[in-house]
Short mmCIF file of C-alpha atoms in Angstrom, two decimals:
data_model
loop_
_atom_site.label_atom_id
_atom_site.label_comp_id
_atom_site.label_asym_id
_atom_site.label_seq_id
_atom_site.Cartn_x
_atom_site.Cartn_y
_atom_site.Cartn_z
CA UNK W 1 -25.15 15.28 -1.47
CA UNK W 2 -28.17 16.51 0.41
CA UNK W 3 -27.15 17.73 3.84
CA UNK W 4 -29.59 17.18 6.86
CA UNK W 5 -29.16 18.25 10.50
CA UNK W 6 -30.34 14.76 11.90
CA UNK W 7 -27.96 12.17 10.98
CA UNK W 8 -29.51 8.54 11.01
CA UNK W 9 -26.98 5.59 10.25
CA UNK W 10 -29.83 3.37 9.21
CA UNK W 11 -30.66 5.58 6.30
CA UNK W 12 -27.00 5.62 5.29
CA UNK W 13 -26.90 1.77 5.16
CA UNK W 14 -30.11 1.84 3.12
CA UNK W 15 -28.39 4.01 0.51
CA UNK W 16 -25.36 1.80 0.16
CA UNK W 17 -27.20 -1.36 0.41
CA UNK W 18 -29.42 -0.33 -2.59
CA UNK W 19 -26.24 0.23 -4.58
CA UNK W 20 -24.92 -3.23 -3.56
CA UNK W 21 -28.13 -4.91 -4.49
CA UNK W 22 -28.35 -3.32 -7.85
CA UNK W 23 -24.84 -4.57 -8.39
CA UNK W 24 -25.70 -8.14 -7.58
CA UNK W 25 -28.74 -7.89 -9.93
CA UNK W 26 -26.52 -6.69 -12.73
CA UNK W 27 -24.13 -9.47 -12.23
CA UNK W 28 -26.97 -11.84 -12.18
CA UNK W 29 -28.21 -10.49 -15.63
CA UNK W 30 -24.84 -10.51 -17.08
CA UNK W 31 -24.15 -14.19 -15.96
CA UNK W 32 -27.35 -15.36 -17.15
CA UNK W 33 -26.81 -13.76 -20.58
CA UNK W 34 -23.38 -14.89 -21.22
CA UNK W 35 -22.69 -17.72 -18.59
CA UNK W 36 -20.13 -15.85 -16.85
CA UNK W 37 -17.41 -17.93 -15.10
CA UNK W 38 -16.20 -17.78 -11.58
CA UNK W 39 -13.44 -15.19 -12.03
CA UNK W 40 -16.24 -12.76 -13.31
CA UNK W 41 -18.60 -13.64 -10.53
CA UNK W 42 -15.99 -13.37 -7.58
CA UNK W 43 -14.51 -10.09 -8.90
CA UNK W 44 -17.77 -8.57 -9.50
CA UNK W 45 -18.96 -9.52 -6.01
CA UNK W 46 -15.68 -8.25 -4.63
CA UNK W 47 -16.16 -5.02 -6.26
CA UNK W 48 -19.85 -4.90 -4.89
CA UNK W 49 -18.83 -5.47 -1.19
CA UNK W 50 -15.73 -3.22 -1.40
CA UNK W 51 -17.98 -0.37 -2.84
CA UNK W 52 -20.52 -0.85 -0.19
CA UNK W 53 -17.99 -0.87 2.66
CA UNK W 54 -16.17 2.05 1.65
CA UNK W 55 -19.07 4.19 1.05
CA UNK W 56 -20.84 3.26 4.18
CA UNK W 57 -17.61 4.27 6.11
CA UNK W 58 -17.10 7.37 4.25
CA UNK W 59 -20.83 8.56 4.67
CA UNK W 60 -20.80 7.56 8.43
CA UNK W 61 -17.57 9.73 8.81
CA UNK W 62 -18.84 12.77 7.04
CA UNK W 63 -22.26 12.59 8.86
CA UNK W 64 -24.22 13.10 5.61
CA UNK W 65 -27.80 11.81 5.54
CA UNK W 66 -27.77 10.23 2.14
CA UNK W 67 -26.15 10.38 -1.22
CA UNK W 68 -28.46 13.02 -2.99
CA UNK W 69 -29.53 13.01 -6.64
CA UNK W 70 -25.92 13.64 -7.92
CA UNK W 71 -24.27 10.76 -5.94
CA UNK W 72 -27.10 8.30 -6.85
CA UNK W 73 -26.14 8.89 -10.35
CA UNK W 74 -22.57 8.17 -9.59
CA UNK W 75 -23.54 5.08 -7.51
CA UNK W 76 -25.35 3.89 -10.78
CA UNK W 77 -22.10 4.51 -12.88
CA UNK W 78 -20.29 2.56 -10.18
CA UNK W 79 -22.53 -0.31 -10.60
CA UNK W 80 -21.97 -0.32 -14.35
CA UNK W 81 -18.20 -0.12 -13.76
CA UNK W 82 -18.77 -3.28 -11.56
CA UNK W 83 -20.23 -4.91 -14.52
CA UNK W 84 -17.49 -4.02 -16.85
CA UNK W 85 -14.97 -5.16 -14.01
CA UNK W 86 -16.69 -8.58 -13.97
CA UNK W 87 -16.58 -8.84 -17.78
CA UNK W 88 -12.83 -8.13 -17.91
CA UNK W 89 -12.14 -10.66 -15.24
CA UNK W 90 -14.14 -13.10 -17.14
CA UNK W 91 -12.28 -12.22 -20.40
CA UNK W 92 -9.15 -14.10 -19.01
CA UNK W 93 -11.11 -17.24 -19.57
CA UNK W 94 -13.30 -16.34 -22.62
CA UNK W 95 -13.84 -13.26 -24.55
CA UNK W 96 -17.03 -11.32 -23.42
CA UNK W 97 -19.47 -10.01 -26.13
CA UNK W 98 -18.12 -6.96 -27.51
CA UNK W 99 -21.54 -5.20 -27.72
CA UNK W 100 -22.20 -5.78 -23.99
CA UNK W 101 -18.76 -4.61 -23.02
CA UNK W 102 -19.03 -1.38 -25.28
CA UNK W 103 -22.57 -0.63 -24.23
CA UNK W 104 -21.79 -0.81 -20.36
CA UNK W 105 -18.71 1.17 -20.76
CA UNK W 106 -20.20 3.74 -22.88
CA UNK W 107 -23.05 4.36 -20.54
CA UNK W 108 -20.75 4.83 -17.64
CA UNK W 109 -18.84 7.28 -19.54
CA UNK W 110 -21.66 9.32 -20.65
CA UNK W 111 -23.10 9.38 -16.91
CA UNK W 112 -19.77 10.85 -16.08
CA UNK W 113 -20.99 14.19 -17.24
CA UNK W 114 -24.35 13.84 -15.65
CA UNK W 115 -23.63 13.66 -11.96
CA UNK W 116 -21.41 16.79 -11.93
CA UNK W 117 -24.18 18.73 -13.58
CA UNK W 118 -26.83 17.40 -11.29
CA UNK W 119 -24.61 18.43 -8.25
CA UNK W 120 -24.06 22.01 -9.63
CA UNK W 121 -27.73 22.40 -10.62
CA UNK W 122 -28.99 21.36 -7.16
CA UNK W 123 -26.29 22.96 -5.13
CA UNK W 124 -25.24 19.74 -3.46
CA UNK W 125 -21.64 19.40 -4.51
CA UNK W 126 -19.46 18.13 -1.58
CA UNK W 127 -15.78 16.82 -1.27
CA UNK W 128 -17.06 13.42 -0.63
CA UNK W 129 -19.22 13.50 -3.76
CA UNK W 130 -16.03 14.77 -5.90
CA UNK W 131 -13.95 12.15 -4.23
CA UNK W 132 -16.61 9.33 -5.10
CA UNK W 133 -16.80 10.55 -8.68
CA UNK W 134 -13.11 10.66 -8.98
CA UNK W 135 -12.64 7.15 -7.66
CA UNK W 136 -15.14 5.63 -10.05
CA UNK W 137 -13.44 7.23 -12.91
CA UNK W 138 -10.11 6.15 -12.01
CA UNK W 139 -11.08 2.41 -11.41
CA UNK W 140 -12.85 2.18 -14.78
CA UNK W 141 -9.69 3.62 -16.49
CA UNK W 142 -7.56 0.87 -14.67
CA UNK W 143 -9.98 -1.82 -15.68
CA UNK W 144 -10.04 -0.70 -19.31
CA UNK W 145 -6.29 -0.60 -19.42
CA UNK W 146 -6.01 -4.15 -18.03
CA UNK W 147 -8.49 -5.16 -20.91
CA UNK W 148 -6.53 -3.45 -23.60
CA UNK W 149 -3.17 -4.59 -22.38
CA UNK W 150 -4.24 -8.23 -23.16
CA UNK W 151 -4.01 -7.13 -26.76
CA UNK W 152 -1.28 -4.61 -26.87
CA UNK W 153 0.88 -5.45 -24.10
CA UNK W 154 1.62 -4.57 -20.31
CA UNK W 155 2.53 -0.96 -21.26
CA UNK W 156 -1.03 -0.05 -21.60
CA UNK W 157 -1.27 -0.56 -17.59
CA UNK W 158 0.70 2.67 -17.24
CA UNK W 159 -2.47 4.31 -18.17
CA UNK W 160 -4.56 2.86 -15.44
CA UNK W 161 -1.81 2.84 -12.97
CA UNK W 162 -0.50 6.27 -13.25
CA UNK W 163 -3.13 7.85 -11.11
CA UNK W 164 -2.43 5.35 -8.21
CA UNK W 165 1.34 5.72 -8.58
CA UNK W 166 0.79 9.61 -8.07
CA UNK W 167 -1.30 9.19 -4.98
CA UNK W 168 1.42 6.60 -3.58
CA UNK W 169 4.15 9.10 -4.43
CA UNK W 170 2.26 11.76 -2.48
CA UNK W 171 2.76 9.84 0.71
CA UNK W 172 6.39 10.05 0.19
CA UNK W 173 6.49 13.73 -1.13
CA UNK W 174 3.89 15.57 0.59
CA UNK W 175 4.19 18.60 -1.66
CA UNK W 176 2.18 16.49 -4.37
CA UNK W 177 -0.82 16.89 -2.21
CA UNK W 178 -1.17 20.64 -2.75
CA UNK W 179 -4.17 21.82 -4.53
CA UNK W 180 -3.84 22.45 -8.23
CA UNK W 181 -5.32 25.27 -10.16
CA UNK W 182 -8.49 24.52 -12.32
CA UNK W 183 -7.38 23.27 -15.89
CA UNK W 184 -9.60 22.66 -18.78
CA UNK W 185 -6.78 20.74 -20.35
CA UNK W 186 -6.56 18.28 -17.41
CA UNK W 187 -10.29 17.70 -17.57
CA UNK W 188 -10.15 17.09 -21.26
CA UNK W 189 -7.28 14.66 -21.01
CA UNK W 190 -8.94 12.75 -18.22
CA UNK W 191 -12.20 12.61 -20.09
CA UNK W 192 -10.40 11.26 -23.32
CA UNK W 193 -8.83 8.39 -21.37
CA UNK W 194 -12.08 6.34 -21.11
CA UNK W 195 -12.98 7.12 -24.75
CA UNK W 196 -9.85 6.22 -26.25
CA UNK W 197 -9.47 3.03 -24.25
CA UNK W 198 -12.94 2.06 -25.14
CA UNK W 199 -12.11 2.73 -28.83
CA UNK W 200 -8.83 0.54 -28.47
CA UNK W 201 -10.88 -2.22 -26.64
CA UNK W 202 -13.81 -2.28 -29.03
CA UNK W 203 -12.02 -4.35 -31.68
CA UNK W 204 -13.20 -2.10 -34.50
CA UNK W 205 -9.87 -0.86 -35.60
CA UNK W 206 -6.78 -2.78 -37.13
CA UNK W 207 -3.96 -3.52 -34.76
CA UNK W 208 -1.71 -0.39 -35.75
CA UNK W 209 -4.68 1.93 -35.22
CA UNK W 210 -5.54 0.42 -32.08
CA UNK W 211 -1.96 0.76 -31.01
CA UNK W 212 -1.95 4.43 -32.01
CA UNK W 213 -4.98 5.16 -30.21
CA UNK W 214 -3.64 3.53 -26.92
CA UNK W 215 -0.32 5.42 -27.30
CA UNK W 216 -2.20 8.69 -27.70
CA UNK W 217 -3.83 7.98 -24.61
CA UNK W 218 -0.72 7.31 -22.76
CA UNK W 219 1.01 10.20 -24.14
CA UNK W 220 -1.71 12.80 -23.38
CA UNK W 221 -1.75 11.46 -19.77
CA UNK W 222 2.19 11.82 -19.39
CA UNK W 223 1.98 15.34 -20.53
CA UNK W 224 -0.98 16.22 -18.16
CA UNK W 225 0.62 14.51 -15.02
CA UNK W 226 4.05 15.80 -16.06
CA UNK W 227 2.84 19.31 -16.20
CA UNK W 228 0.90 19.04 -12.94
CA UNK W 229 3.85 17.59 -11.10
CA UNK W 230 6.11 20.24 -12.40
CA UNK W 231 3.73 23.06 -11.30
CA UNK W 232 3.60 21.35 -7.85
CA UNK W 233 7.23 21.09 -7.60
CA UNK W 234 7.83 24.53 -8.50
CA UNK W 235 5.34 26.00 -6.15
CA UNK W 236 6.72 23.84 -3.34
CA UNK W 237 10.07 25.39 -3.99
CA UNK W 238 8.84 28.94 -3.91
CA UNK W 239 7.21 28.39 -0.60
CA UNK W 240 10.22 26.90 0.82
CA UNK W 241 12.61 29.76 -0.55
CA UNK W 242 13.95 32.16 2.10
CA UNK W 243 12.65 35.46 2.06
CA UNK W 244 15.00 38.27 0.59
CA UNK W 245 17.39 40.07 2.98
CA UNK W 246 15.49 43.19 2.75
CA UNK W 247 12.10 41.64 3.72
CA UNK W 248 13.72 39.74 6.82
CA UNK W 249 15.32 42.98 8.11
CA UNK W 250 11.96 44.68 7.95
CA UNK W 251 10.19 41.84 9.60
CA UNK W 252 12.94 41.58 12.43
CA UNK W 253 12.90 45.44 12.87
#
């Protein structure tokens, strides 16, 4: 995000309003193309309003003037995720066109690797931008897991819900909020979730293969979360451990 010494709330509102307008336009295009029902419309509109409200508040609190190039990419990706969300909600009444569902999801996943590169190249990486990117990723995985669960069963919801369970658990056990060390494995597993769920939801594979792909996604995620939780637990125990007797005597003396 681009920093500016002069904060103007009107400019922040313009940034987020453009995103909400783009979301409504995408919903109108989808609705016209496939005759989307009330569930899809209401869910898509709720997503647009919620995104606009949360981003407006976050930007206002952070005193940032605008999104900047990287977060405009993320905002565009969020718009696509809103379209996917509307399609999934509509699928409870009628199956959406697979090509449209796959196309929107695939572009959203591809753009996931673009916003980070833009932020690094322009030197505009911020905690708010990273959080925005992470929340869009997490919500897309949740929506995809809902869609795939309609074919394979409710166990697939564990994939989309695991991150939210982790956040909720951190409110009970604060040691879960400690910073984790960088991990290529963690990033790889996170990136694979969307790809594997999209493959499972595309309807291109037989049932057994689709089940295996979703099970692989869940297994990788359980391994990744389990490894991180174990590291956080061990680190918190070390920090709470009493100092050796010799060290305490030296400090006291």
